[in-house]
Amino acid sequence: MIKNHFIAACAAIMALSAVTAFAKDTAPDQQLLQRGEYLAKAGDCVACHTAKGGKPFAGGLAMPTPIGTVYSSNITPDKEHGIGNYSEDDFDKALRHGIRKDGASLYPAMPYPSYAKVKPADVKALYAYFMNGVQADPTPNRGVDIVWPLSMRWPLSIWRKVFAPAVAVDGADDNSPLARGKYLTEGLGHCGACHTPRGIGMQEKALTDDSTQFLSGGVVEGYLANNLRGDARDGLGSWSEQDIAMFLKTGRNSHSAAFGGMADVVANSTQHMTDDDLMAMAKYLKSLKPVKDGVPALAYDDKTHQALRKGSDQSPGAMGFLNNCAACHRSSGKGWTETFPTLAQSATVNAENPASLIKIVLAGGEMPWTHKAPTQFAMPAFGSRLSDQEVAEIVTFIRSSWGNNAPAVTAGDVAKVRKELPKQAAEASGTVAKQ
């Protein structure tokens, strides 16, 4: 009897040891999970894969394209509607190659041409995080709102072969800040997806700094995604590395404040990155030569400020500015540092394309809330109280005052932006009608 009990006890101990060993072998590596979570934030995955009011990473966000609207997919580990049945290779093919598990090509609204630069070791960490660190959610995926035959996916395989680059491989890492900044900016950060102009095939005109078109500015959701190159007037030529890092960490600095999609990028992504990584990105961006070399920086001119103080400028634009804008942005055009953005020598103000400035006046905007800058300032919308002509006069005044030097804006320019506002609001809320 005692012998039988002893044998049973030994068997139980051996079984428990086996279960413990199995659990230990199959438990996710916490360090790998944490790294994957960090990389997912650096890639801002939650912004595109979360619908307004939806569960994190459950997809459904409307993404307008020139041929119709596509909706982001569920990337939670749900086995029916998400990526729960994806192997690491399946995950890699979707992330870096633009190919779904069923072999169909993804629309390039998914920035896989940028993610192609992500190294396999980081893909492994991302896979571990999405499979073990994200809550599964059964939200079904939504079909595209693109009319046939444009909705056919087989032409996308040709698009991939023509425009998508070869994927990166693991190798000896260059640990210099410049190399790290390049890796983050061109890869996971996918900055070019918004800040690089698109060609006739909707491809980014450049994916690296081999061309000055890379990060030279693009238009996204009616906003101008600013030139991030070294141009003194409409780029980052007058910003220091510290200015750039601060903007990415807090959404504001002495030059500007984040608005539109960039406010979401700061809130969801860059504020969570390490100071070293942000400074590395800043160093890389400061290494980019300007699109237009030799163009001098703008210098502040106090004439407008004095004219507004004395009341000697009675033009419609000046009066409109005083009545609607001066309380926050001041008659000097310098605003209040890190509170109300400066208008004098602002890259957004002096951009050739006035789309952002017009849209902000019409629809207003909010700075992001961040841990380092928790106070969230907002600008009200003036579209309901100002006509197209009045907005054009105010914006033209701003773009030609305090030393600014940008083309005038017409009422027709404002009308075009105003017309797009209801459509963009519908797309953002996911209430776009089937086409």
Coordinates of C-alpha atoms in Angstrom, one line a residue, residues 134-310:
V134 CA -3.6 42.4 -27.4
Q135 CA -7.1 41.5 -26.3
A136 CA -9.0 39.4 -29.0
D137 CA -12.1 41.1 -30.3
P138 CA -14.7 39.5 -32.7
T139 CA -15.5 42.7 -34.7
P140 CA -16.0 41.6 -38.3
N141 CA -14.0 43.1 -41.1
R142 CA -15.8 45.5 -43.4
G143 CA -15.7 45.3 -47.2
V144 CA -14.3 48.2 -49.3
D145 CA -16.5 50.9 -50.7
I146 CA -14.9 50.8 -54.2
V147 CA -16.9 50.3 -57.3
W148 CA -16.1 47.4 -59.6
P149 CA -13.8 46.9 -61.5
L150 CA -11.6 49.1 -59.4
S151 CA -12.4 46.9 -56.4
M152 CA -10.6 43.9 -58.0
R153 CA -7.5 43.0 -56.1
W154 CA -5.4 41.2 -58.7
P155 CA -4.0 44.5 -60.2
L156 CA -2.5 45.2 -56.7
S157 CA -0.1 42.3 -57.2
I158 CA 1.3 44.2 -60.2
W159 CA 1.4 47.4 -58.1
R160 CA 3.4 45.6 -55.5
K161 CA 6.0 44.4 -58.0
V162 CA 6.4 47.9 -59.5
F163 CA 6.4 50.1 -56.4
A164 CA 7.1 48.0 -53.3
P165 CA 10.8 47.6 -52.2
A166 CA 12.6 44.4 -51.2
V167 CA 12.2 43.7 -47.5
A168 CA 15.0 44.2 -45.0
V169 CA 17.1 41.3 -43.5
D170 CA 18.7 41.0 -40.2
G171 CA 22.4 41.9 -40.0
A172 CA 25.0 43.8 -38.2
D173 CA 23.3 46.9 -36.8
D174 CA 24.6 50.4 -37.1
N175 CA 23.9 51.8 -33.6
S176 CA 24.6 55.4 -34.5
P177 CA 21.8 57.8 -33.7
L178 CA 21.6 58.8 -37.4
A179 CA 21.2 55.2 -38.5
R180 CA 18.6 54.6 -35.8
G181 CA 16.7 57.7 -36.8
K182 CA 16.7 56.7 -40.5
Y183 CA 15.4 53.2 -39.6
L184 CA 12.5 54.6 -37.5
T185 CA 11.6 57.4 -39.8
E186 CA 11.6 55.5 -43.1
G187 CA 10.4 52.2 -41.5
L188 CA 8.0 51.8 -38.6
G189 CA 7.3 55.6 -38.4
H190 CA 6.2 55.4 -42.0
C191 CA 6.5 59.2 -42.1
G192 CA 6.7 59.2 -45.9
A193 CA 3.1 57.7 -46.2
C194 CA 1.8 61.2 -45.4
H195 CA 4.7 63.6 -45.9
T196 CA 5.8 62.4 -49.4
P197 CA 3.8 63.4 -52.5
R198 CA 2.0 60.6 -54.4
G199 CA 2.4 59.7 -58.1
I200 CA -0.2 58.8 -60.7
G201 CA -0.3 55.2 -59.4
M202 CA -0.9 56.5 -55.8
Q203 CA 2.6 55.4 -54.9
E204 CA 4.9 57.5 -52.8
K205 CA 7.2 59.3 -55.2
A206 CA 10.2 58.3 -53.1
L207 CA 10.8 55.9 -50.2
T208 CA 14.2 57.1 -49.2
D209 CA 16.4 60.2 -49.2
D210 CA 17.7 59.2 -52.6
S211 CA 15.3 61.8 -53.9
T212 CA 14.4 65.3 -52.5
Q213 CA 10.8 64.4 -53.1
F214 CA 11.0 62.1 -50.0
L215 CA 9.3 63.9 -47.1
S216 CA 8.8 67.0 -49.2
G217 CA 5.1 67.3 -48.3
G218 CA 1.8 65.6 -49.2
V219 CA -2.0 66.2 -48.7
V220 CA -3.9 63.9 -46.3
E221 CA -7.5 64.3 -45.4
G222 CA -7.5 67.9 -46.6
Y223 CA -4.5 68.9 -44.6
L224 CA -1.0 69.6 -45.9
A225 CA 1.4 67.1 -44.3
N226 CA 4.3 69.6 -44.1
N227 CA 7.7 69.4 -45.8
L228 CA 10.0 67.7 -43.3
R229 CA 13.2 68.5 -45.2
G230 CA 15.7 71.3 -44.6
D231 CA 13.9 74.1 -46.4
A232 CA 14.0 77.3 -44.5
R233 CA 10.6 78.7 -45.4
D234 CA 8.2 75.7 -45.5
G235 CA 10.4 72.9 -44.0
L236 CA 12.4 72.2 -40.8
G237 CA 15.3 74.4 -41.8
S238 CA 14.8 76.8 -38.9
W239 CA 14.1 74.0 -36.4
S240 CA 16.8 72.5 -34.2
E241 CA 17.0 68.8 -33.3
Q242 CA 15.7 69.7 -29.9
D243 CA 12.7 71.5 -31.5
I244 CA 11.8 68.4 -33.5
A245 CA 12.1 66.0 -30.6
M246 CA 10.0 68.3 -28.4
F247 CA 7.3 68.5 -31.1
L248 CA 7.2 64.7 -31.3
K249 CA 7.1 64.3 -27.5
T250 CA 4.5 67.1 -26.7
G251 CA 2.8 68.1 -30.0
R252 CA 4.1 71.7 -29.7
N253 CA 7.1 73.9 -29.6
S254 CA 8.0 77.5 -30.3
H255 CA 7.5 77.0 -34.1
S256 CA 4.2 75.1 -34.3
A257 CA 1.6 72.8 -32.8
A258 CA 0.3 69.5 -34.0
F259 CA -3.1 69.4 -35.7
G260 CA -5.2 67.0 -37.7
G261 CA -3.7 63.6 -38.2
M262 CA -0.4 64.6 -36.7
A263 CA -2.1 65.3 -33.4
D264 CA -3.2 61.6 -33.4
V265 CA 0.4 60.5 -34.3
V266 CA 1.8 62.4 -31.3
A267 CA -1.0 61.2 -28.9
N268 CA -0.9 57.5 -29.9
S269 CA 2.7 57.1 -31.0
T270 CA 5.6 59.5 -30.6
Q271 CA 4.9 60.7 -27.1
H272 CA 5.5 57.1 -25.9
M273 CA 8.9 56.8 -27.6
T274 CA 12.1 57.2 -25.7
D275 CA 14.0 60.5 -25.8
D276 CA 16.9 58.7 -27.5
D277 CA 14.7 57.5 -30.3
L278 CA 13.1 60.9 -30.8
M279 CA 16.5 62.6 -30.9
A280 CA 17.7 60.0 -33.4
M281 CA 14.7 60.8 -35.6
A282 CA 15.3 64.5 -35.2
K283 CA 19.0 64.0 -36.2
Y284 CA 18.0 62.1 -39.3
L285 CA 15.4 64.7 -40.3
K286 CA 17.9 67.5 -39.9
S287 CA 20.3 65.6 -42.2
L288 CA 17.8 66.0 -45.2
K289 CA 18.8 68.7 -47.6
P290 CA 16.2 71.2 -48.8
V291 CA 14.0 70.7 -51.8
K292 CA 15.0 74.3 -52.9
D293 CA 18.5 74.9 -52.0
G294 CA 19.7 78.5 -51.4
V295 CA 16.3 80.0 -50.5
P296 CA 16.9 82.2 -47.4
A297 CA 14.9 82.0 -44.3
L298 CA 12.2 84.6 -43.7
A299 CA 12.9 87.4 -41.3
Y300 CA 10.4 89.0 -38.9
D301 CA 9.0 92.3 -40.0
D302 CA 7.4 94.5 -37.3
K303 CA 5.5 96.8 -39.7
T304 CA 2.3 94.8 -39.6
H305 CA 2.4 94.7 -35.8
Q306 CA 2.7 98.4 -35.5
A307 CA 0.0 99.1 -38.2
L308 CA -2.4 96.9 -36.3
R309 CA -1.6 98.6 -33.0
K310 CA -2.1 102.1 -34.5

